[in-house]
Short mmCIF file of N, CA, C and O in Angstrom, two decimals:
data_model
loop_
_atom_site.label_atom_id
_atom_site.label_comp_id
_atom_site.label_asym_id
_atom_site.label_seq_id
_atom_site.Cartn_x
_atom_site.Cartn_y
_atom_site.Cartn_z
N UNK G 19 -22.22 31.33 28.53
CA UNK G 19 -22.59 32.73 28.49
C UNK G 19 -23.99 32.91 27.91
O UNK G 19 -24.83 33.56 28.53
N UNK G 20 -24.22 32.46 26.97
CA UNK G 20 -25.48 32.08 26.08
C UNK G 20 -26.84 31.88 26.98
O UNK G 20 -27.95 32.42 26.99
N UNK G 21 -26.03 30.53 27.94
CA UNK G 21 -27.81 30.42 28.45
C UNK G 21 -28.13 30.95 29.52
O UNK G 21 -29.30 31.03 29.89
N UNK G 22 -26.72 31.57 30.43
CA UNK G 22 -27.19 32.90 31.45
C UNK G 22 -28.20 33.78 30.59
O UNK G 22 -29.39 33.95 30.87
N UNK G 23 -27.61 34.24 29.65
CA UNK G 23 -28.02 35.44 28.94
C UNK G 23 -29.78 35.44 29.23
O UNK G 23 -30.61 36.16 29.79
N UNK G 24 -29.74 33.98 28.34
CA UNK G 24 -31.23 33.91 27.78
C UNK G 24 -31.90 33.47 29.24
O UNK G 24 -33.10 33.24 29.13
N UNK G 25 -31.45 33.33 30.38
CA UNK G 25 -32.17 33.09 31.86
C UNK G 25 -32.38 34.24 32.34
O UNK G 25 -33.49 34.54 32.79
N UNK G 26 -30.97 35.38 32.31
CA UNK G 26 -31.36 36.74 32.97
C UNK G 26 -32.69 37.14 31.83
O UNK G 26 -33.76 37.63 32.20
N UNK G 27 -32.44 36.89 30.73
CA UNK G 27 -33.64 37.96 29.39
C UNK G 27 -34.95 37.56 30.06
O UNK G 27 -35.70 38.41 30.55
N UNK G 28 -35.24 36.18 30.08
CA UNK G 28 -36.84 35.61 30.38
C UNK G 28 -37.22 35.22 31.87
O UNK G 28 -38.19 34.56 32.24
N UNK G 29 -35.84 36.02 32.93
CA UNK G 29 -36.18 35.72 34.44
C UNK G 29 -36.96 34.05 34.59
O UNK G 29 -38.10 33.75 34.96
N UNK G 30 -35.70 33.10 34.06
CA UNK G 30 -35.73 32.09 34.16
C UNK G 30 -35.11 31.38 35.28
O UNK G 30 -34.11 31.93 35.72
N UNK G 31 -35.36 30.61 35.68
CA UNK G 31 -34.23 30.08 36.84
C UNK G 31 -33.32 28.75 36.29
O UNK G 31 -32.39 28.34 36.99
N UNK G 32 -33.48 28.40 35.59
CA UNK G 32 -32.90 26.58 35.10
C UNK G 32 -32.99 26.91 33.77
O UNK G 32 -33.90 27.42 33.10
N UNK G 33 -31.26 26.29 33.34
CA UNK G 33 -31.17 26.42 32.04
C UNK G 33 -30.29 25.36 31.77
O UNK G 33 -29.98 24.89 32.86
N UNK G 34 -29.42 24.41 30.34
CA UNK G 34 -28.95 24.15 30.23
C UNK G 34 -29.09 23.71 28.32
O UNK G 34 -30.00 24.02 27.55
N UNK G 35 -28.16 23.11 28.11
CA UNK G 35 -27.71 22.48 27.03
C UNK G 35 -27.41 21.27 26.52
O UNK G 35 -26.79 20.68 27.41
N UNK G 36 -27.51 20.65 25.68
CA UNK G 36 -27.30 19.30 25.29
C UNK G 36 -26.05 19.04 25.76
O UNK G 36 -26.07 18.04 26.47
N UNK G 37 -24.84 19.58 25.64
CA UNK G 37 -23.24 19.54 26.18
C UNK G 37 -23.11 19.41 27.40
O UNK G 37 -21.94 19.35 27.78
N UNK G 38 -24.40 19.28 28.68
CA UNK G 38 -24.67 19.17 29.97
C UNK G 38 -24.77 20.55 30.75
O UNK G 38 -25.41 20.61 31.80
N UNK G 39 -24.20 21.52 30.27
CA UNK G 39 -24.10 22.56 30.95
C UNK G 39 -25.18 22.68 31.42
O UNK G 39 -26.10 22.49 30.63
N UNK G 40 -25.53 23.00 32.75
CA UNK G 40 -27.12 23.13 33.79
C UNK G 40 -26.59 24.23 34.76
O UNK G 40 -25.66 24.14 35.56
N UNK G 41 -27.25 25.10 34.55
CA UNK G 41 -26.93 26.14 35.23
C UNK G 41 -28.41 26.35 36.23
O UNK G 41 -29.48 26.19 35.65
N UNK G 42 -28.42 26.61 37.36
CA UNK G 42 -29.31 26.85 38.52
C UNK G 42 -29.37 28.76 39.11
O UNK G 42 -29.07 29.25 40.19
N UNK G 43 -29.80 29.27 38.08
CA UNK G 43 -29.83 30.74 38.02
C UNK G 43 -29.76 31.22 39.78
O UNK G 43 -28.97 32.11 40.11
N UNK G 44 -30.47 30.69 40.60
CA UNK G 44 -31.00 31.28 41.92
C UNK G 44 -29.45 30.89 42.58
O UNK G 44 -29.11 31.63 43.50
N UNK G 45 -28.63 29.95 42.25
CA UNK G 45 -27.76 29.27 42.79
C UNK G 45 -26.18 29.80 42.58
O UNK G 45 -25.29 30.18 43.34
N UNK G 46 -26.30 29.64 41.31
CA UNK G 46 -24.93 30.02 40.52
C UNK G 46 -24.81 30.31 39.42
O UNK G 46 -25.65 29.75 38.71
N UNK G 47 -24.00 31.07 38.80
CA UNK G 47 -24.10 31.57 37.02
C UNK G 47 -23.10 30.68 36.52
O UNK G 47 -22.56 31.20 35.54
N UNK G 48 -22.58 29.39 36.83
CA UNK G 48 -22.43 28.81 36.00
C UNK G 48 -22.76 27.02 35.77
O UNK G 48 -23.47 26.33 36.50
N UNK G 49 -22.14 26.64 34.73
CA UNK G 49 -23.07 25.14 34.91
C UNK G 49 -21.86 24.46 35.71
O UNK G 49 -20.64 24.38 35.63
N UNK G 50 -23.30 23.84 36.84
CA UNK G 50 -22.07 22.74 37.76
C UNK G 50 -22.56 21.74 37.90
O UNK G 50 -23.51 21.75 38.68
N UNK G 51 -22.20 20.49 37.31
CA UNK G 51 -22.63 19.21 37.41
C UNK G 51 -23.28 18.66 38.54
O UNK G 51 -24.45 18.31 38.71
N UNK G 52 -21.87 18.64 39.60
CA UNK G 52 -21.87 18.34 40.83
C UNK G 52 -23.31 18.75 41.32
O UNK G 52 -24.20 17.92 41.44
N UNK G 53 -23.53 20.50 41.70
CA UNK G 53 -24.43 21.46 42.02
C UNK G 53 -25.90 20.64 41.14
O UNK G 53 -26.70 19.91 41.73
N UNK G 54 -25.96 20.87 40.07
CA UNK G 54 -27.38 20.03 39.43
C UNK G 54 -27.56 18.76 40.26
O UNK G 54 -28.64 18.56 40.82
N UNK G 55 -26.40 17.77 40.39
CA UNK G 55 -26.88 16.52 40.60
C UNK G 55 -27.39 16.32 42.38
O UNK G 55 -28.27 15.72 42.99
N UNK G 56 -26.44 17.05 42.63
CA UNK G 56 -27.36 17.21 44.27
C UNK G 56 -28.33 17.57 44.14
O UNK G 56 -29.08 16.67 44.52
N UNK G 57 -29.25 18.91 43.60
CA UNK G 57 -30.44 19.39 43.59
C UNK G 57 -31.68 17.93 42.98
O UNK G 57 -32.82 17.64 43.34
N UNK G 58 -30.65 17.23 41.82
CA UNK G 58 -32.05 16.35 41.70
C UNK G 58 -32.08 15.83 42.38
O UNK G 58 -33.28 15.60 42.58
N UNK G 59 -31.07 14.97 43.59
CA UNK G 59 -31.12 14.06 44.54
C UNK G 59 -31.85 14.51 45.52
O UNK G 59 -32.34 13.84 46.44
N UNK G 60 -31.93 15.52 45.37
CA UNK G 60 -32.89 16.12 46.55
C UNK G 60 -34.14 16.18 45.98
O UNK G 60 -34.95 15.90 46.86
N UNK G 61 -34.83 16.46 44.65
CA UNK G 61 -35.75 16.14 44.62
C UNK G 61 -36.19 15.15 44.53
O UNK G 61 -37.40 15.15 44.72
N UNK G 62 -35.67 13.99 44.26
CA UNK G 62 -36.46 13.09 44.13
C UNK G 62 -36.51 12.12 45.23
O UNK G 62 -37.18 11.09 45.18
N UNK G 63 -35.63 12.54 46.43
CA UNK G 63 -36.07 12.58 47.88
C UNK G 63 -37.15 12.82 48.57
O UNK G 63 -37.68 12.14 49.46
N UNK G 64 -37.49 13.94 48.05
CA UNK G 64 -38.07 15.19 48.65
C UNK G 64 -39.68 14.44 48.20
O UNK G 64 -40.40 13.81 48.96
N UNK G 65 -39.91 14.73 46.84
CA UNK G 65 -41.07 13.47 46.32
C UNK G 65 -41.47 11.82 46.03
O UNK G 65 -42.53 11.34 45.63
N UNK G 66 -40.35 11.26 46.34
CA UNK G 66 -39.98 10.04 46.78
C UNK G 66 -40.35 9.36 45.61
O UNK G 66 -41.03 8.33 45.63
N UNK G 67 -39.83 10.06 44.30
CA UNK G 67 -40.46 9.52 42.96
C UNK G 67 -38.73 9.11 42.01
O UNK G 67 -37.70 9.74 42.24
N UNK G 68 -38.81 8.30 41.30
CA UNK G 68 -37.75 7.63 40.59
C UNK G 68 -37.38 8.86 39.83
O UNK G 68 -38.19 9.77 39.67
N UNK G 69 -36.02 8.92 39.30
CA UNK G 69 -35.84 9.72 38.18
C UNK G 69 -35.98 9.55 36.52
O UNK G 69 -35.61 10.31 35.63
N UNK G 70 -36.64 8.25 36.46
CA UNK G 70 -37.17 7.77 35.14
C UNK G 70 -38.77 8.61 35.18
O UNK G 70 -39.15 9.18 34.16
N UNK G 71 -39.53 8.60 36.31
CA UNK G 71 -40.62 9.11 36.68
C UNK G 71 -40.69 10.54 36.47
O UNK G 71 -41.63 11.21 36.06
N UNK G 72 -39.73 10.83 36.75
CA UNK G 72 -39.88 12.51 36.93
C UNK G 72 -39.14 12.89 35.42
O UNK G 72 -39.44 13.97 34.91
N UNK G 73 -38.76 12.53 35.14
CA UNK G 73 -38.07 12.78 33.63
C UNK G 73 -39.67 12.49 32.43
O UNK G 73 -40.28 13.37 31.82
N UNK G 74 -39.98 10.95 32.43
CA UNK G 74 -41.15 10.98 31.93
C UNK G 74 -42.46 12.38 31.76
O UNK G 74 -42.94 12.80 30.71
N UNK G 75 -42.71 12.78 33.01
CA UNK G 75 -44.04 13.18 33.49
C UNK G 75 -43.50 14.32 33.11
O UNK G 75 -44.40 15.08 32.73
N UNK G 76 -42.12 14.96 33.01
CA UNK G 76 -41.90 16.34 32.73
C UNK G 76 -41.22 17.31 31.33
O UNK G 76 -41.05 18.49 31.03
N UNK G 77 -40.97 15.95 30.78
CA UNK G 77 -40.05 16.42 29.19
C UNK G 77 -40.76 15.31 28.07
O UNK G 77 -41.07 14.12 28.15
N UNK G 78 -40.83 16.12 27.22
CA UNK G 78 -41.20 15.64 25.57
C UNK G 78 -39.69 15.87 25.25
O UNK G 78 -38.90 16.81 25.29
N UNK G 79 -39.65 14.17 24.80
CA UNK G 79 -38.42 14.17 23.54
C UNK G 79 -38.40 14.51 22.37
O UNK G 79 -39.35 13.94 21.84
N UNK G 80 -37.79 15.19 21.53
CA UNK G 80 -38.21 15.46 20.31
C UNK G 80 -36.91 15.26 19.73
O UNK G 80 -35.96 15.44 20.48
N UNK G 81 -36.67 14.88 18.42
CA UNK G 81 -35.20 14.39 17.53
C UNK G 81 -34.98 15.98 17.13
O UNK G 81 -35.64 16.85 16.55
N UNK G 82 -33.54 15.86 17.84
CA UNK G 82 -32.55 16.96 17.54
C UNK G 82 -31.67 17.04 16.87
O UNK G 82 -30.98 16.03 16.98
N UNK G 83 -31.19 17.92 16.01
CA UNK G 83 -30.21 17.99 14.52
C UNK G 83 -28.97 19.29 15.04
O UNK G 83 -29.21 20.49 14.91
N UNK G 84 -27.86 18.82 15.55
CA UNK G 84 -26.72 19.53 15.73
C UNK G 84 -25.83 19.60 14.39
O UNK G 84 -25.39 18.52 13.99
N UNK G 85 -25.61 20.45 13.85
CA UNK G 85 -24.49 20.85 13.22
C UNK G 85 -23.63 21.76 13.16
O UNK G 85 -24.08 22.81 13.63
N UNK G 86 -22.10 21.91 12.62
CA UNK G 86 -21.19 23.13 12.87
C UNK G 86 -21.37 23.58 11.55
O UNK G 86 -21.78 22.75 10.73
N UNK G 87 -21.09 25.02 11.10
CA UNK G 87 -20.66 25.27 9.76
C UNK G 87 -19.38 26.33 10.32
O UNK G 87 -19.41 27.00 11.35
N UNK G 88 -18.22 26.25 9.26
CA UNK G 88 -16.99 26.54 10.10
C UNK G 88 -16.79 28.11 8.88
O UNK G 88 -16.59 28.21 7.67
N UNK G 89 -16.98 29.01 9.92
CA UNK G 89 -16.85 30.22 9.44
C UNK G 89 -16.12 30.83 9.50
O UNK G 89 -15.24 30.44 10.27
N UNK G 90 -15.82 32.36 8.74
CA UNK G 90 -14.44 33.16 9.01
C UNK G 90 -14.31 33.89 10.01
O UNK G 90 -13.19 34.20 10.42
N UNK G 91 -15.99 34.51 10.88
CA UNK G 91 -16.01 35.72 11.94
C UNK G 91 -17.28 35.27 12.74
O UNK G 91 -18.39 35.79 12.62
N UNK G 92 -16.90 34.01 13.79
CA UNK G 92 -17.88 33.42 14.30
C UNK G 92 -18.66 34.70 15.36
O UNK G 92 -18.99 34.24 16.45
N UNK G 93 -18.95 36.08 15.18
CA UNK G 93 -18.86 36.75 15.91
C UNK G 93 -19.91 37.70 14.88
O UNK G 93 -20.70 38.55 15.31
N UNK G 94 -19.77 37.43 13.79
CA UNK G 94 -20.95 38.02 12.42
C UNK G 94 -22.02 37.32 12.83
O UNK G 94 -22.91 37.54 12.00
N UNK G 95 -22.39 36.64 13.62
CA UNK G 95 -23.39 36.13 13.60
C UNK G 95 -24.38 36.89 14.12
O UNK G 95 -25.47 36.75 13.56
N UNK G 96 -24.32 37.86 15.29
CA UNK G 96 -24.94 38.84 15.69
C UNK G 96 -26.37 39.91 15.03
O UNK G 96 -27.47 40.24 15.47
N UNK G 97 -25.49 40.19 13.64
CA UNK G 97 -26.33 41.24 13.09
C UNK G 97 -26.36 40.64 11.75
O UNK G 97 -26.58 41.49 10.89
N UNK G 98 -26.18 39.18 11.17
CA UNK G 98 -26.05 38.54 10.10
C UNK G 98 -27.72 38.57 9.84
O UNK G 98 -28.21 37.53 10.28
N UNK G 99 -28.76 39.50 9.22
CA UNK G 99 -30.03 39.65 9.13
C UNK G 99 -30.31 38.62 8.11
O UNK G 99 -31.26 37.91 8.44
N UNK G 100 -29.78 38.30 6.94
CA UNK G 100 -30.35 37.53 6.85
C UNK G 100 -30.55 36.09 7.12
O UNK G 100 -31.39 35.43 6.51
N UNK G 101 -29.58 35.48 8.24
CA UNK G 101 -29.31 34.71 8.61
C UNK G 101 -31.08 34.37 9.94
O UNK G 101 -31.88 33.43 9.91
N UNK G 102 -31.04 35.60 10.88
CA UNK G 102 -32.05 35.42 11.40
C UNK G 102 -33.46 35.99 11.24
O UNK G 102 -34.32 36.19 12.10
N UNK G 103 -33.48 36.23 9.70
CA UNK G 103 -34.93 35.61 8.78
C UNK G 103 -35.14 34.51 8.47
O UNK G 103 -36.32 34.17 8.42
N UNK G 104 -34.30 33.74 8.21
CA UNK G 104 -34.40 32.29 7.83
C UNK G 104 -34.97 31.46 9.27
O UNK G 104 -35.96 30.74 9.35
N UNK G 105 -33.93 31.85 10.43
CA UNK G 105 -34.40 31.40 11.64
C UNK G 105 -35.86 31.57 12.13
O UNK G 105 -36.57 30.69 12.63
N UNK G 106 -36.21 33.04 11.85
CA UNK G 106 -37.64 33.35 11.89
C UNK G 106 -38.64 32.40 11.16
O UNK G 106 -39.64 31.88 11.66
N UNK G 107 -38.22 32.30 10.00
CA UNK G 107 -38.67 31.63 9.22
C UNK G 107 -38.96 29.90 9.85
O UNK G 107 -39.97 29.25 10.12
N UNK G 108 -37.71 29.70 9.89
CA UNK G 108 -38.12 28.46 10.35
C UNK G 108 -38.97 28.24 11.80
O UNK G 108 -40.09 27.73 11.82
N UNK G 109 -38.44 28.58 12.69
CA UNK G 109 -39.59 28.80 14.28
C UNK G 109 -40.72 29.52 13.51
O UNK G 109 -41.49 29.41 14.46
N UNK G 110 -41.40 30.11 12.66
CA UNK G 110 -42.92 29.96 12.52
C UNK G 110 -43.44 28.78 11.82
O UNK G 110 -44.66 28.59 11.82
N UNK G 111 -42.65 27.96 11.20
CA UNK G 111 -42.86 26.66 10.87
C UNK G 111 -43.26 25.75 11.49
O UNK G 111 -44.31 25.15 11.25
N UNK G 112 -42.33 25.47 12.55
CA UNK G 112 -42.58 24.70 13.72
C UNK G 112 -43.79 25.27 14.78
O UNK G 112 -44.72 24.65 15.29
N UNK G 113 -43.49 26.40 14.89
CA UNK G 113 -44.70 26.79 16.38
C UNK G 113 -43.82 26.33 17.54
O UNK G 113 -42.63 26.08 17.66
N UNK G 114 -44.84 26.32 18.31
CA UNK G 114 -44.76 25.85 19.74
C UNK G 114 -44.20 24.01 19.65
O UNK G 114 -43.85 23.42 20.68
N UNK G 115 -44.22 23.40 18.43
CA UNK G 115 -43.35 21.78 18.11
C UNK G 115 -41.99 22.14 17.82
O UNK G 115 -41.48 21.56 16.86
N UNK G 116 -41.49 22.76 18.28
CA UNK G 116 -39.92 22.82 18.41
C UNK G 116 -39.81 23.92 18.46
O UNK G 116 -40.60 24.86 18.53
N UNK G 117 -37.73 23.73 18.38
CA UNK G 117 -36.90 25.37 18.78
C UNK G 117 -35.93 25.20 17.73
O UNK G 117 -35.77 24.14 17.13
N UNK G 118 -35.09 26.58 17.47
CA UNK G 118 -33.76 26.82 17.04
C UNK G 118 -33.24 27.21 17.99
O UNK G 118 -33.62 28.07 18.78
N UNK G 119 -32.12 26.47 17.99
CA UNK G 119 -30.91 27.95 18.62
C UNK G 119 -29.73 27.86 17.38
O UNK G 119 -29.67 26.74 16.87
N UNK G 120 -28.98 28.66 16.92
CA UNK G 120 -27.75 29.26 16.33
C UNK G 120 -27.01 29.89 17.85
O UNK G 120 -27.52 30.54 18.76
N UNK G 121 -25.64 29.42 17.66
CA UNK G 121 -24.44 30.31 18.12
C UNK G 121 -23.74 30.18 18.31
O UNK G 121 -23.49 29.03 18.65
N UNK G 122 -22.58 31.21 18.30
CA UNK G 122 -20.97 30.75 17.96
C UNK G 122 -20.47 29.39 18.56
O UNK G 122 -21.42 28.97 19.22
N UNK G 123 -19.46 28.55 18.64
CA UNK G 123 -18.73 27.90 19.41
C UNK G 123 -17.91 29.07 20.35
O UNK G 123 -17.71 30.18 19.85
N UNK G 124 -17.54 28.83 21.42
CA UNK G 124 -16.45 29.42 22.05
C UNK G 124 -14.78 29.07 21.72
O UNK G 124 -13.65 29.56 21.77
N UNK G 125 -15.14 28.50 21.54
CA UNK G 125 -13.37 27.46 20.70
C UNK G 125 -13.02 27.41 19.63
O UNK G 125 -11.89 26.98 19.43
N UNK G 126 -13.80 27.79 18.57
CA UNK G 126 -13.65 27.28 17.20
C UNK G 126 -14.44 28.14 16.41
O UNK G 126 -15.52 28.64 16.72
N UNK G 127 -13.74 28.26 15.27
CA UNK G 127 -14.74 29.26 14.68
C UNK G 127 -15.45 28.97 13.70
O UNK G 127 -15.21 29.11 12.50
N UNK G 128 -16.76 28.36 14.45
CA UNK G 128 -18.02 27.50 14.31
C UNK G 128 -19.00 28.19 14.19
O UNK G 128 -18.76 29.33 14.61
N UNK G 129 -20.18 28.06 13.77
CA UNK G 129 -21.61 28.19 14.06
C UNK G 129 -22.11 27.33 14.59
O UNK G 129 -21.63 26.24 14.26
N UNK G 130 -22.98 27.27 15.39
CA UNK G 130 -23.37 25.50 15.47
C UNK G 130 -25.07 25.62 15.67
O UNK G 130 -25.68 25.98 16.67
N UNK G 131 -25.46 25.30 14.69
CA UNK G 131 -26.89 25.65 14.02
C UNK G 131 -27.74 23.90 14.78
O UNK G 131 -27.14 22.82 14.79
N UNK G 132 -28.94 24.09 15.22
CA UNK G 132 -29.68 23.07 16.07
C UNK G 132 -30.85 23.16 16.05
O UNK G 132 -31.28 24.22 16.52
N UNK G 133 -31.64 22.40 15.66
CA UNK G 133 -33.12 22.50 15.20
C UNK G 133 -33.90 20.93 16.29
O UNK G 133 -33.66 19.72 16.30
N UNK G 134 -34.67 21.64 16.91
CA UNK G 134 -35.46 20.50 17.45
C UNK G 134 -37.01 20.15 16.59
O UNK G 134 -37.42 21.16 16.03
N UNK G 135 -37.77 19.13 16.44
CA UNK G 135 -39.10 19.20 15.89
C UNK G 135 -39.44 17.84 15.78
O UNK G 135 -38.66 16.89 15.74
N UNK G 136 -41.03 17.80 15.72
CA UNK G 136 -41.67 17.00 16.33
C UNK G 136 -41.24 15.00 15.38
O UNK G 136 -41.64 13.90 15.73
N UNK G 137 -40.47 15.33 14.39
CA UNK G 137 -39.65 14.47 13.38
C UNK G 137 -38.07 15.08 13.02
O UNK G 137 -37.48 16.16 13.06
N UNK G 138 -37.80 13.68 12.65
CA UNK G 138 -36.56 13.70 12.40
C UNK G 138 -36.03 14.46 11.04
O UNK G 138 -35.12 15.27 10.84
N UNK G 139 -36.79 13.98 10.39
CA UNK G 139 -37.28 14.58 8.65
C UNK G 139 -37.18 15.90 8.94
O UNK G 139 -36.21 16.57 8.58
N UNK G 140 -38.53 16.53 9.86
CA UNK G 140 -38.03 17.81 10.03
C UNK G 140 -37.21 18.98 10.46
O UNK G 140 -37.23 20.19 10.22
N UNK G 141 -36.50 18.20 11.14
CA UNK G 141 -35.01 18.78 12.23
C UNK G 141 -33.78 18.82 11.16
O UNK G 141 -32.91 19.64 10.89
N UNK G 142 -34.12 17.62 10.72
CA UNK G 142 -32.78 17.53 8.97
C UNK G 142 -33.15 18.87 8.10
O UNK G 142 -32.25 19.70 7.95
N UNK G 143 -34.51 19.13 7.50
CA UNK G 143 -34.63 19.67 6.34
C UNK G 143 -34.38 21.02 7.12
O UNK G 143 -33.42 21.75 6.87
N UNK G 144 -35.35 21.29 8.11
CA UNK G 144 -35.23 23.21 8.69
C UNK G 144 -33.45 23.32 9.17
O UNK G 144 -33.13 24.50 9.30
N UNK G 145 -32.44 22.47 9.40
CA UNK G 145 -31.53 22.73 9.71
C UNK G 145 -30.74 22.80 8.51
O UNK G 145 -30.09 23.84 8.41
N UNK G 146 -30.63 21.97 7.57
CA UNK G 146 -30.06 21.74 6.36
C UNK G 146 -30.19 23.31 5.62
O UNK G 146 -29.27 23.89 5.04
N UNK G 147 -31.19 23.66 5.77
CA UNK G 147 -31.72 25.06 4.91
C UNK G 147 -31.35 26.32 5.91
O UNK G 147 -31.26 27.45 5.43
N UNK G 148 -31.13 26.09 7.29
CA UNK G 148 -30.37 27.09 7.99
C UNK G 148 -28.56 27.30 7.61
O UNK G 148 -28.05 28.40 7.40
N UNK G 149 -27.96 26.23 7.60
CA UNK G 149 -26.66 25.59 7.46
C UNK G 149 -26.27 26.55 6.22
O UNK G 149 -25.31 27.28 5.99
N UNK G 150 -27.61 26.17 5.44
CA UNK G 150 -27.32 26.89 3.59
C UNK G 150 -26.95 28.39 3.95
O UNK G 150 -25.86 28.91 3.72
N UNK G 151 -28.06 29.02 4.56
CA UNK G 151 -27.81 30.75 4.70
C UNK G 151 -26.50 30.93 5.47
O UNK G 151 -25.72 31.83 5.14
N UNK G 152 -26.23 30.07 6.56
CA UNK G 152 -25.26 30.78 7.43
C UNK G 152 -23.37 30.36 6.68
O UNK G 152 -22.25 30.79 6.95
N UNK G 153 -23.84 29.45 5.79
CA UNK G 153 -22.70 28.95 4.73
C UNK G 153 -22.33 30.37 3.77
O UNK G 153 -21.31 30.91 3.33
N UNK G 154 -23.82 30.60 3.75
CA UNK G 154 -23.73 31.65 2.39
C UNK G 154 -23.63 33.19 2.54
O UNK G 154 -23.42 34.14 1.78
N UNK G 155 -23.92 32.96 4.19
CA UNK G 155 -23.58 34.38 4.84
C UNK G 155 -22.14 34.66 5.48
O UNK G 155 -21.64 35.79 5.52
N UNK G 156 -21.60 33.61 5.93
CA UNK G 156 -20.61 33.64 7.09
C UNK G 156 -19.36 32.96 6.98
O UNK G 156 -18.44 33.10 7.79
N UNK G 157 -19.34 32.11 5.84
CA UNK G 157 -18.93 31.28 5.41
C UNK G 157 -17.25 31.49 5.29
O UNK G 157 -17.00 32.62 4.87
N UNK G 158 -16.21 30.78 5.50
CA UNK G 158 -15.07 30.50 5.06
C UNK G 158 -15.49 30.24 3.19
O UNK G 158 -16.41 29.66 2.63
N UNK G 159 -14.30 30.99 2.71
CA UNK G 159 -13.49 30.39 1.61
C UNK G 159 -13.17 29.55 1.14
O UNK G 159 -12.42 29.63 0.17
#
């Protein structure tokens, strides 16, 4: 639901998630494996280039920091302000060298707080210090 959202918001066409979900906006609203893996087979048909090649030339890896914090109203997260000052906080840290995302689990009543950046050091500490607020905001008992 999440990364439709954020595809319809920024009239994106391609979205997905570390969990594989790949959704093909022009195609279908939801993630289909199958559906992704034909489309790359076709591109890399189409440009007659390896998929080590095209992965290289088109993505920066950067060390990513997943964590859950297990809350009482995974659904406070919405208007939890001070939760996304801290987030603010942290994305002006980084800049344009990484992302956050925060948001609920669908299954569990999770947060699941994720910090990308250009070190590992830094994906630990800006997430570690997100984890703190949304512990201290949202937090189970």
């Amino acid at each position: 639901r999440y990364v439709l959202e954020a595809l319809d918001a920024n009239d994106w066409a391609l979205g997905g998630e570390q969990s594989g979900h790949v959704i093909l906006r022009d195609v279908s609203t939801t993630g289909d494996g199958l559906l992704s893996g034909v489309f790359l087979l076709a591109l890399m048909q189409e440009t007659g280039r390896q998929l080590s090649d095209l992965a290289s030339s088109s993505m920066t890896r950067l060390p990513q920091v997943l964590r859950n914090v297990r809350v009482i109203n995974r659904d406070g997260l919405e208007s939890a302000s001070p939760i996304w000052d801290a987030v603010r906080e942290v994305e002006k840290e980084l800049g344009d060298s990484g992302r956050v995302l925060l948001r609920p689990s669908g299954t569990e009543p999770l947060i699941r707080v994720m910090v990308e950046a250009p070190t590992l050091e830094q994906a630990e500490s800006a997430c570690d210090r997100l984890c703190v607020v949304v512990e201290q905001t949202l937090a189970a008992q």
